[in-house]
Coordinates of C-alpha atoms in Angstrom, one line a residue:
M13 CA 61.2 4.4 -4.2
V14 CA 59.3 7.1 -2.4
K15 CA 55.6 7.2 -3.4
N16 CA 53.0 10.0 -3.1
L17 CA 51.3 9.7 0.2
P18 CA 47.8 8.2 0.3
N19 CA 44.8 9.9 1.9
R20 CA 44.0 8.9 5.4
S21 CA 40.9 7.0 4.2
E22 CA 43.1 4.8 2.0
V23 CA 45.5 3.4 4.6
P24 CA 44.9 -0.1 6.1
I25 CA 43.0 0.1 9.4
E26 CA 45.5 -2.2 11.1
E27 CA 48.2 0.4 10.6
T28 CA 46.2 3.0 12.5
W29 CA 45.5 3.5 16.2
S30 CA 42.0 2.9 17.7
L31 CA 40.6 6.0 19.4
T32 CA 37.4 4.1 20.3
D33 CA 39.0 3.3 23.7
L34 CA 38.6 7.0 24.4
F35 CA 35.1 7.4 22.8
A36 CA 33.3 4.7 20.9
I37 CA 31.2 7.1 18.8
E38 CA 31.0 10.8 18.2
K39 CA 27.9 11.0 20.4
D40 CA 29.9 9.9 23.4
F41 CA 32.4 12.7 22.8
D42 CA 29.6 15.3 22.6
A43 CA 27.9 13.8 25.7
A44 CA 31.2 14.1 27.6
L45 CA 31.6 17.8 26.6
E46 CA 28.1 18.5 27.9
G47 CA 28.7 16.6 31.1
I48 CA 31.9 18.6 31.8
K49 CA 30.1 21.9 31.2
N50 CA 27.4 20.9 33.8
E51 CA 29.9 19.6 36.3
V52 CA 32.0 22.8 36.1
T53 CA 28.9 24.9 36.6
S54 CA 28.0 22.9 39.7
F55 CA 31.5 23.0 41.0
V56 CA 31.6 26.8 40.7
D57 CA 28.3 27.1 42.5
N58 CA 29.4 24.8 45.4
H59 CA 33.0 26.1 45.9
K60 CA 33.6 29.6 44.6
G61 CA 34.1 32.0 47.5
K62 CA 34.0 29.1 50.0
I63 CA 37.6 27.8 50.0
D64 CA 38.7 29.1 53.4
S65 CA 39.9 26.1 55.5
A66 CA 41.9 22.9 55.2
S67 CA 38.7 20.8 54.8
T68 CA 37.2 23.0 52.1
I69 CA 40.6 23.0 50.2
N70 CA 40.6 19.3 50.1
D71 CA 37.0 19.0 49.2
A72 CA 37.5 21.4 46.3
L73 CA 40.7 19.7 45.0
K74 CA 39.0 16.2 45.1
T75 CA 36.2 17.4 42.9
Y76 CA 38.5 19.4 40.7
A77 CA 40.7 16.3 40.1
S78 CA 37.6 14.4 39.1
I79 CA 36.6 17.1 36.6
Y80 CA 40.2 17.3 35.3
E81 CA 40.2 13.5 34.8
K82 CA 37.2 13.9 32.5
I83 CA 38.6 16.8 30.5
V84 CA 41.8 14.9 29.7
P85 CA 40.3 12.2 27.4
V86 CA 38.1 14.7 25.6
G87 CA 41.1 16.9 24.8
T88 CA 43.2 13.9 23.9
Y89 CA 40.5 12.6 21.5
A90 CA 40.2 16.0 19.8
S91 CA 44.0 16.4 19.5
L92 CA 44.9 12.9 18.3
S93 CA 42.1 12.7 15.7
L94 CA 43.5 15.9 14.2
S95 CA 47.1 14.8 14.4
T96 CA 46.6 11.9 12.0
D97 CA 45.0 14.1 9.3
Q98 CA 45.1 17.9 9.7
T99 CA 43.2 18.3 6.4
N100 CA 40.1 16.6 7.9
T101 CA 37.4 19.2 8.3
E102 CA 35.5 17.2 10.9
A103 CA 38.7 16.8 13.0
Q104 CA 39.4 20.5 12.7
M105 CA 35.9 21.4 13.9
R106 CA 36.1 18.9 16.8
A107 CA 39.5 20.4 17.9
S108 CA 38.0 23.9 17.7
K109 CA 34.9 22.8 19.7
F110 CA 37.2 21.5 22.5
G111 CA 39.4 24.6 22.4
S112 CA 36.4 26.8 22.9
L113 CA 35.2 24.7 25.9
S114 CA 38.7 24.5 27.3
A115 CA 39.0 28.3 27.3
K116 CA 35.6 28.7 29.0
I117 CA 36.1 26.2 31.7
S118 CA 39.7 27.4 32.4
S119 CA 38.2 30.8 33.0
Q120 CA 35.5 29.4 35.2
L121 CA 37.9 27.3 37.3
S122 CA 40.6 30.0 37.7
F123 CA 39.1 31.0 41.0
I124 CA 40.6 27.8 42.7
N125 CA 44.2 29.0 42.6
S126 CA 43.2 32.6 43.1
E127 CA 41.5 31.7 46.4
L128 CA 44.1 29.2 47.5
V129 CA 47.0 31.7 47.2
T130 CA 45.2 34.1 49.5
L131 CA 45.2 31.6 52.4
S132 CA 47.9 31.5 55.0
S133 CA 50.7 29.0 54.8
E134 CA 49.4 27.5 58.0
V135 CA 46.0 26.7 56.5
I136 CA 47.8 25.2 53.4
Q137 CA 50.0 23.0 55.6
E138 CA 47.0 21.8 57.6
A139 CA 45.3 20.8 54.3
I140 CA 48.5 18.9 53.3
Q141 CA 48.4 17.1 56.7
L142 CA 44.8 16.1 56.1
S143 CA 45.3 14.9 52.5
P144 CA 49.0 14.3 51.7
E145 CA 48.1 13.4 48.1
Y146 CA 47.6 17.1 47.4
E147 CA 51.0 18.2 48.8
H148 CA 52.7 18.4 45.5
Y149 CA 50.0 20.6 43.9
L150 CA 49.7 22.9 46.9
T151 CA 53.5 23.2 47.4
K152 CA 54.0 24.2 43.7
L153 CA 51.1 26.7 44.1
L154 CA 52.8 28.3 47.1
I155 CA 56.0 28.7 45.0
K156 CA 54.0 30.5 42.3
K157 CA 52.1 32.6 44.8
Q158 CA 54.2 35.7 44.3
Y159 CA 53.4 35.6 40.5
Q160 CA 49.6 35.2 40.9
L161 CA 47.5 38.1 39.6
H162 CA 44.2 39.5 40.8
P163 CA 41.4 36.9 40.5
E164 CA 39.6 38.8 37.8
V165 CA 42.8 39.1 35.8
E166 CA 43.5 35.4 36.1
K167 CA 39.9 34.7 35.0
T168 CA 40.3 37.0 31.9
L169 CA 43.6 35.5 30.9
A170 CA 42.2 32.0 31.2
A171 CA 39.3 33.0 29.0
F172 CA 41.9 33.9 26.3
S173 CA 43.8 30.6 26.6
T174 CA 42.6 29.3 23.2
T175 CA 43.6 32.6 21.6
F176 CA 47.0 32.4 23.3
N177 CA 47.5 28.9 21.8
A178 CA 46.6 30.1 18.3
P179 CA 50.2 30.6 17.1
Y180 CA 50.9 26.9 17.6
K181 CA 47.7 25.9 15.8
L182 CA 48.5 28.4 13.0
Y183 CA 52.0 27.0 12.7
G184 CA 50.7 23.4 12.3
T185 CA 48.1 24.6 9.7
T186 CA 50.7 26.3 7.6
K187 CA 53.1 23.4 7.8
M188 CA 50.7 20.5 7.3
V189 CA 47.8 21.9 5.3
D190 CA 48.8 25.0 3.3
L191 CA 52.4 24.0 2.5
S192 CA 52.5 21.7 -0.5
F193 CA 55.6 20.5 -2.3
D194 CA 56.2 20.0 -6.0
N195 CA 58.1 17.0 -7.3
F196 CA 61.8 17.6 -7.9
E197 CA 63.9 16.3 -10.8
V198 CA 67.3 14.8 -11.1
D199 CA 68.8 13.7 -14.4
G200 CA 65.4 14.0 -16.1
K201 CA 63.6 11.8 -13.5
S202 CA 60.8 13.1 -11.3
Y203 CA 60.6 12.4 -7.5
P204 CA 57.7 13.1 -5.1
L205 CA 58.3 15.4 -2.2
S206 CA 56.5 15.9 1.1
Y207 CA 57.4 16.8 4.7
V208 CA 57.3 13.1 5.7
S209 CA 59.1 11.8 2.6
F210 CA 61.9 14.4 3.1
E211 CA 62.5 13.7 6.8
N212 CA 62.0 9.9 6.5
D213 CA 63.7 9.2 3.2
W214 CA 65.3 11.9 1.1
E215 CA 67.3 13.5 4.0
G216 CA 69.1 10.2 4.3
E217 CA 69.2 9.2 0.6
T218 CA 72.5 7.6 -0.4
D219 CA 72.5 9.2 -3.9
T220 CA 74.2 12.5 -3.3
A221 CA 72.6 14.3 -6.3
I222 CA 69.1 13.2 -5.3
R223 CA 69.7 14.0 -1.6
R224 CA 71.1 17.5 -2.2
T225 CA 68.5 18.3 -4.8
A226 CA 65.7 17.2 -2.4
F227 CA 67.2 19.4 0.3
H228 CA 67.3 22.4 -2.1
A229 CA 63.7 21.8 -3.3
F230 CA 62.5 21.3 0.3
S231 CA 64.2 24.4 1.6
S232 CA 63.0 26.5 -1.4
K233 CA 59.4 25.7 -0.5
L234 CA 60.0 26.5 3.2
K235 CA 61.5 29.8 2.2
E236 CA 58.2 30.8 0.5
Y237 CA 56.5 30.6 3.9
Q238 CA 59.3 32.0 6.1
H239 CA 57.8 35.4 6.8
T240 CA 54.4 34.1 7.8
T241 CA 56.0 31.5 10.0
A242 CA 58.3 34.1 11.6
V243 CA 55.3 36.4 12.4
T244 CA 53.5 33.4 13.9
Y245 CA 56.5 32.5 16.1
D246 CA 57.0 36.1 17.1
M247 CA 53.3 36.3 18.2
H248 CA 53.9 33.3 20.4
L249 CA 57.1 34.8 21.9
Q250 CA 55.4 38.1 22.6
I251 CA 52.6 36.3 24.5
E252 CA 55.2 34.6 26.6
K253 CA 57.0 37.8 27.3
T254 CA 53.8 39.7 28.2
N255 CA 52.9 36.9 30.6
A256 CA 56.3 37.0 32.2
D257 CA 56.2 40.7 32.6
L258 CA 52.6 40.8 33.9
R259 CA 53.4 38.3 36.6
G260 CA 56.6 40.0 37.7
Y261 CA 59.3 37.5 36.6
D262 CA 62.8 38.8 36.3
S263 CA 63.1 37.3 32.9
I264 CA 61.3 35.2 30.4
F265 CA 63.8 32.4 31.2
D266 CA 62.7 32.4 34.9
Y267 CA 59.1 32.3 33.8
L268 CA 59.6 29.3 31.6
L269 CA 62.0 27.4 33.9
L270 CA 59.9 27.6 37.1
D271 CA 57.6 24.7 36.2
Q272 CA 60.7 22.7 35.2
E273 CA 62.0 22.9 38.8
V274 CA 65.5 23.6 37.7
D275 CA 67.5 26.9 37.8
R276 CA 69.1 28.7 35.0
S277 CA 72.6 27.3 35.7
L278 CA 71.5 23.8 34.7
Y279 CA 69.8 25.2 31.5
N280 CA 72.9 27.1 30.5
R281 CA 75.3 24.4 31.4
Q282 CA 73.5 21.9 29.2
I283 CA 73.8 24.2 26.2
D284 CA 77.3 25.7 26.8
L285 CA 79.1 22.4 27.6
I286 CA 77.7 20.5 24.7
T287 CA 78.2 23.3 22.2
K288 CA 81.9 23.5 23.3
E289 CA 82.9 20.0 24.1
L290 CA 80.8 17.8 21.9
A291 CA 81.5 19.8 18.7
P292 CA 85.0 18.3 18.1
H293 CA 83.7 14.8 18.3
M294 CA 80.8 15.5 15.9
R295 CA 83.2 17.2 13.5
K296 CA 85.2 14.0 13.5
Y297 CA 82.1 12.1 12.8
A298 CA 81.2 14.4 9.9
K299 CA 84.6 13.9 8.4
L300 CA 84.2 10.1 8.7
L301 CA 80.9 10.3 6.7
Q302 CA 82.5 12.4 4.1
K303 CA 85.4 10.0 3.7
E304 CA 83.3 6.9 3.5
H305 CA 80.9 8.4 1.0
G306 CA 83.7 9.9 -1.1
L307 CA 82.0 13.4 -1.0
D308 CA 83.7 16.4 -2.6
K309 CA 82.7 18.3 0.5
M310 CA 80.5 17.8 3.6
T311 CA 77.4 20.0 3.6
F312 CA 74.5 20.3 6.0
A313 CA 72.4 18.4 3.6
D314 CA 74.7 15.4 4.0
L315 CA 74.6 15.1 7.8
K316 CA 71.8 12.6 8.0
I317 CA 73.3 9.9 5.7
S318 CA 74.0 6.5 7.0
L319 CA 77.7 5.5 7.6
D320 CA 77.0 2.2 5.7
P321 CA 73.9 2.5 3.6
T322 CA 74.4 -1.0 2.2
Y323 CA 73.8 -2.3 5.7
E324 CA 70.5 -0.7 6.6
P325 CA 68.2 -3.6 7.4
K326 CA 64.6 -3.4 6.4
I327 CA 62.0 -4.4 9.1
T328 CA 58.3 -4.9 9.3
V329 CA 56.1 -3.7 12.1
E330 CA 55.6 -7.3 13.3
E331 CA 59.4 -8.0 13.3
S332 CA 60.0 -4.8 15.3
K333 CA 58.0 -6.2 18.1
K334 CA 60.5 -9.1 18.7
Y335 CA 63.5 -6.7 18.6
I336 CA 61.9 -4.3 21.1
K337 CA 60.6 -7.0 23.5
D338 CA 64.0 -8.7 23.5
A339 CA 65.8 -5.4 24.1
L340 CA 63.4 -4.3 26.8
G341 CA 63.2 -7.7 28.5
V342 CA 65.3 -6.4 31.3
M343 CA 62.5 -4.1 32.4
G344 CA 60.3 -6.9 33.6
E345 CA 57.1 -8.7 32.8
E346 CA 54.7 -5.9 33.5
Y347 CA 56.6 -3.6 31.2
L348 CA 56.7 -6.2 28.4
G349 CA 52.9 -6.8 28.9
M350 CA 52.4 -3.1 28.1
V351 CA 54.5 -3.4 24.9
D352 CA 52.4 -6.4 23.8
R353 CA 49.2 -4.4 24.4
A354 CA 50.5 -1.4 22.5
Y355 CA 50.9 -3.6 19.4
D356 CA 47.9 -5.9 19.9
E357 CA 45.3 -3.3 21.0
R358 CA 46.3 -0.7 18.3
W359 CA 47.8 2.0 20.6
I360 CA 50.2 2.8 17.8
D361 CA 49.5 4.7 14.5
F362 CA 52.1 3.4 12.0
A363 CA 50.5 4.7 8.8
Q364 CA 52.0 7.3 6.4
N365 CA 49.3 9.5 4.9
K366 CA 48.7 13.1 3.8
G367 CA 48.0 15.6 6.5
K368 CA 49.6 13.5 9.3
S369 CA 51.8 15.2 11.8
T370 CA 55.5 14.7 11.2
G371 CA 58.0 13.0 13.5
A372 CA 56.8 10.8 16.4
F373 CA 55.2 11.4 19.8
C374 CA 53.5 9.6 22.6
S375 CA 50.3 10.9 24.3
S376 CA 49.5 9.5 27.7
P377 CA 46.1 10.6 28.9
Y378 CA 45.5 10.0 32.6
G379 CA 43.2 7.1 33.3
H380 CA 43.7 5.7 29.8
H381 CA 46.4 3.8 27.9
P382 CA 49.0 5.8 26.0
Y383 CA 48.9 6.4 22.2
I384 CA 51.9 6.6 19.9
L385 CA 52.2 8.3 16.6
I386 CA 54.9 7.3 14.1
S387 CA 55.2 7.2 10.3
W388 CA 56.7 3.7 9.7
S389 CA 59.3 3.7 7.0
S390 CA 60.4 0.0 7.3
K391 CA 64.0 1.0 8.2
M392 CA 65.6 -0.7 11.1
N393 CA 66.2 2.8 12.5
E394 CA 62.5 3.0 13.3
V395 CA 63.0 0.4 16.0
F396 CA 64.9 3.1 18.0
V397 CA 62.2 5.7 17.3
L398 CA 59.4 3.3 18.4
A399 CA 61.4 2.2 21.5
H400 CA 61.8 5.9 22.4
E401 CA 58.1 6.5 22.3
L402 CA 57.4 3.3 24.2
G403 CA 59.7 4.7 26.8
H404 CA 57.3 7.6 27.3
A405 CA 54.4 5.2 27.3
G406 CA 56.1 3.0 29.9
H407 CA 56.8 6.0 32.0
F408 CA 53.2 7.2 32.2
Y409 CA 51.8 3.7 32.3
H410 CA 53.6 3.4 35.6
S411 CA 53.2 7.0 36.9
N412 CA 49.5 7.3 36.0
K413 CA 48.8 4.0 37.8
E414 CA 50.7 5.0 40.9
Q415 CA 50.0 8.7 41.2
N416 CA 46.9 11.0 41.2
I417 CA 46.4 13.3 38.3
F418 CA 48.1 16.2 40.0
N419 CA 51.3 14.1 40.7
A420 CA 51.7 12.0 37.6
R421 CA 53.7 14.3 35.3
P422 CA 57.3 15.1 36.1
S423 CA 59.2 18.2 35.1
L424 CA 59.9 18.8 31.4
Y425 CA 63.6 18.6 32.3
F426 CA 63.2 14.9 33.1
I427 CA 60.6 13.9 30.5
E428 CA 63.0 12.6 27.9
A429 CA 65.0 10.4 30.3
P430 CA 62.7 7.3 30.1
S431 CA 62.3 7.6 26.4
T432 CA 66.0 7.8 25.6
M433 CA 66.7 5.1 28.1
N434 CA 64.9 2.6 25.8
E435 CA 67.0 3.6 22.9
M436 CA 70.1 2.8 25.0
L437 CA 68.6 -0.5 26.0
V438 CA 68.0 -1.4 22.3
A439 CA 71.6 -0.5 21.4
N440 CA 73.0 -2.5 24.3
H441 CA 71.0 -5.5 23.4
L442 CA 72.0 -5.4 19.7
L443 CA 75.7 -5.0 20.6
K444 CA 75.6 -7.9 23.0
N445 CA 74.2 -10.3 20.5
S446 CA 76.7 -9.9 17.6
N447 CA 80.4 -9.8 17.1
D448 CA 80.2 -9.1 13.4
P449 CA 82.1 -5.8 12.7
K450 CA 79.6 -4.6 10.1
F451 CA 76.7 -5.2 12.4
K452 CA 78.5 -3.6 15.3
R453 CA 79.3 -0.6 13.2
W454 CA 75.7 -0.3 12.1
V455 CA 74.4 -0.4 15.7
I456 CA 77.0 2.1 17.0
S457 CA 76.4 4.4 14.0
S458 CA 72.6 4.2 14.7
I459 CA 73.3 5.3 18.3
V460 CA 75.4 8.2 17.2
A461 CA 73.3 9.2 14.1
R462 CA 69.9 8.7 15.7
T463 CA 70.0 8.7 19.5
Y464 CA 72.8 11.1 20.1
Y465 CA 72.7 13.2 16.9
H466 CA 69.0 13.7 17.3
N467 CA 69.0 14.5 21.1
F468 CA 72.5 15.9 21.7
V469 CA 73.0 17.8 18.4
T470 CA 69.7 18.5 16.6
H471 CA 67.7 19.5 19.7
L472 CA 70.7 21.0 21.5
L473 CA 71.4 23.3 18.5
E474 CA 67.7 24.2 18.6
A475 CA 68.1 25.1 22.2
A476 CA 71.2 27.3 21.5
Y477 CA 69.3 29.1 18.8
Q478 CA 66.2 29.4 21.0
R479 CA 68.3 31.0 23.8
K480 CA 69.5 33.7 21.4
V481 CA 65.9 34.3 20.4
Y482 CA 64.7 34.6 24.0
E483 CA 67.6 36.9 25.0
R484 CA 66.4 39.2 22.2
I485 CA 62.8 39.0 23.3
D486 CA 63.8 39.7 26.9
Q487 CA 65.2 43.0 25.8
G488 CA 61.7 44.0 24.6
L489 CA 62.5 43.4 20.9
T490 CA 60.8 41.3 18.2
V491 CA 62.0 38.9 15.6
N492 CA 61.5 38.4 11.9
A493 CA 62.6 35.8 9.3
D494 CA 65.9 37.5 8.6
I495 CA 66.8 37.6 12.3
L496 CA 65.8 34.0 12.9
N497 CA 67.7 32.8 9.8
E498 CA 70.8 34.7 11.0
Y499 CA 70.6 33.2 14.5
K500 CA 70.1 29.7 13.2
R501 CA 73.0 30.0 10.7
E502 CA 75.3 31.4 13.5
V503 CA 74.6 28.5 15.8
L504 CA 75.2 25.9 13.0
E505 CA 78.4 27.5 11.9
D506 CA 79.7 27.8 15.4
F507 CA 79.1 24.1 16.1
W508 CA 80.3 22.6 12.9
G509 CA 83.2 24.9 12.1
D510 CA 84.9 24.4 8.8
S511 CA 84.2 20.6 8.8
V512 CA 80.7 21.2 7.4
E513 CA 79.5 23.7 4.8
I514 CA 76.3 25.3 6.0
N515 CA 74.6 25.4 2.6
E516 CA 71.8 27.7 1.6
G517 CA 68.5 26.6 3.2
A518 CA 70.1 25.2 6.4
E519 CA 69.2 28.4 8.2
L520 CA 65.5 27.7 7.6
T521 CA 65.7 24.6 9.8
W522 CA 64.0 26.7 12.6
M523 CA 60.8 26.4 10.6
R524 CA 60.6 22.7 11.0
Q525 CA 60.4 22.3 14.7
P526 CA 57.1 22.6 16.7
H527 CA 59.0 22.4 20.0
Y528 CA 59.6 26.2 19.9
Y529 CA 55.9 26.6 20.8
M530 CA 56.4 24.5 24.0
G531 CA 58.7 26.7 26.1
L532 CA 62.2 25.7 26.8
Y533 CA 61.7 22.1 25.6
P534 CA 64.6 21.4 23.1
Y535 CA 67.4 21.4 25.7
T536 CA 65.6 18.8 27.8
Y537 CA 66.3 16.1 25.2
S538 CA 70.0 16.2 26.0
A539 CA 69.3 16.6 29.7
G540 CA 67.1 13.4 29.6
L541 CA 69.7 11.5 27.6
T542 CA 72.5 12.5 30.0
I543 CA 70.5 10.8 32.8
S544 CA 69.5 7.7 30.7
T545 CA 73.1 7.2 29.4
Q546 CA 74.3 7.0 33.0
V547 CA 71.5 4.7 34.2
S548 CA 71.8 2.4 31.1
R549 CA 75.5 1.9 31.9
R550 CA 74.5 1.2 35.5
I551 CA 72.1 -1.5 34.2
L552 CA 74.8 -3.1 32.2
S553 CA 77.2 -3.3 35.2
E554 CA 74.8 -3.7 38.1
G555 CA 71.8 -5.5 36.5
Q556 CA 68.5 -5.9 38.4
T557 CA 69.3 -3.5 41.3
A558 CA 69.7 -0.6 38.8
V559 CA 66.5 -1.7 36.9
D560 CA 64.4 -1.8 40.1
E561 CA 65.6 1.7 41.1
W562 CA 64.7 2.9 37.6
I563 CA 61.2 1.4 37.8
D564 CA 60.7 3.2 41.1
V565 CA 61.7 6.5 39.4
L566 CA 59.1 5.9 36.7
K567 CA 56.4 5.2 39.4
A568 CA 57.4 8.4 41.2
G569 CA 55.9 10.5 38.4
G570 CA 56.1 14.2 39.3
T571 CA 56.3 13.9 43.1
K572 CA 60.0 14.8 43.1
S573 CA 62.2 17.3 41.3
P574 CA 64.4 16.3 38.3
A575 CA 67.5 16.3 40.6
E576 CA 65.7 14.1 43.1
L577 CA 64.5 11.7 40.4
A578 CA 68.0 11.4 38.9
Q579 CA 69.4 10.9 42.4
M580 CA 67.0 8.0 42.9
A581 CA 68.6 6.4 39.9
G582 CA 72.1 7.1 41.1
V583 CA 72.9 10.2 39.0
D584 CA 73.9 13.6 40.4
I585 CA 72.8 16.2 37.8
T586 CA 73.7 19.1 40.1
T587 CA 77.3 18.5 39.0
E588 CA 79.0 18.6 35.6
E589 CA 80.2 15.0 35.9
P590 CA 77.3 13.2 34.3
L591 CA 77.2 15.5 31.3
R592 CA 81.0 15.5 30.8
D593 CA 81.0 11.7 31.1
T594 CA 78.2 11.4 28.5
I595 CA 80.1 13.6 26.1
S596 CA 83.2 11.5 26.6
Y597 CA 81.1 8.4 25.9
I598 CA 79.8 9.8 22.6
G599 CA 83.4 10.5 21.7
S600 CA 84.4 7.0 22.5
L601 CA 81.6 5.7 20.2
I602 CA 82.8 7.8 17.3
D603 CA 86.4 6.6 17.9
E604 CA 85.1 3.0 17.8
L605 CA 83.3 3.7 14.5
I606 CA 86.5 4.9 13.0
A607 CA 88.4 1.8 14.2
L608 CA 85.7 -0.5 13.0
T609 CA 85.6 1.2 9.6
D610 CA 89.4 0.8 9.2
E611 CA 89.1 -2.8 10.1
I612 CA 86.2 -3.4 7.6
N613 CA 88.0 -1.6 4.8
Q614 CA 91.2 -3.6 5.3
N615 CA 89.4 -6.9 4.9

């Protein structure tokens, strides 16, 4: 039974993460803020107007890196403390305090890039020869040189950075603070509803009447906020469009893809191929769910149900540790040591409480250990979610240790490969250790319903919808709730065809996803999973060689492009082959589910 969520102060401390590794007490946080202010002032005095040679470039970047390393934990502390309880006034004020500081120092430090781009390529190359560790930073800067504005304009834009980030903050406040759900009733019985309970429980509820009523109640409440949320999103889109136009990009897509180090063909291919070629497989899966549950019809509200709800193991946090360590054992002792520390040293926030951010994420501040947020529901499915976030943690645990702060983060295009890799390793391990048809069906259905549905369907359809939105914005137009609802419904109907009824409320799904405030992020989930599917299959067939190459990829951080990182792991993403092969693999999994179901039903 789903219960009303407790306040943050009421959850057991052992279920929460410990942010004291960042700052032991609030005074330390305030002292760090003051120290950063002073260092930035000193940096400006010592370097502004004086970056004119290879040696002065490297001196400036060395000090800038040091300042950046001190800013990261401060920003992380402010962000993470708010993410666990967005109703907490103290956390709100702390985040605002950091936001104000961040905008001020971004403006003060904007001169660095402005001065660097005025220097000749020869001077930049000389600086790279003297200090190769700054090659990646300087090379990327040269690529962006044509889009750099006048120094005073850059300084002004940087000063407005907090204002430009306001739509995302406003979205989160509306979603997690203002939006409050009433209980819903089925057959005279009342059930509590919240964002967390809907996404963790009611969306996958086996009782059809309860599930569909919960969906209707949830969607009805979202609808009350659709216009405010649409205006908030449009504000964000117009900021991005203005930035792209001011800087002289041909399109908003070019502006957003530049940092990802991929061209538009890879972006479009990911969306177009999956929309066209995965749809028939997923429609077959939807029909299987409908048949097994004896549904009168398959609706959008039914897509998250388990194929076999009677075989959904419950699992404690402590039990999850053994499953994950056994599954990730192939990654080696150092990796497993990181997993142990994540549990033992409270890197993970498991609690469910009011005001906590929905979903799950991993924050990996440079120079510090990662932090993982998850709302533990005790379902075995959470093992895949936690393994996913530990994949991010393992990635940055390695890259942060091996690379400097400028080189640690890879392109957004690649960011979901290490996380989805861990989901594949968990699935491979579970399948290898049982021949029981019911257990095999549960594992495979978990891969399809969680790993592939989440990354190749949910996020991919978000990407297809997002592309429609950006194409409209690129024409100089705006969006409102009606337009966004129409676009979302079109994408859903196109993918599911007549196999799934897109019931009222499904079009509001765009309101649930914060990724839209993070550029072209949604499509990268399927891009990352394409890479990890191929590499995980290599690990199954080649063993340690493939593992060692993957660890080297993690250590490389952002020093190579996504195509180069994938190539290191034996995958060529410049061709359609890996994506087509992955889609085919998903199809084979669904066919196996159908065969296993027939076998089970005959016994």
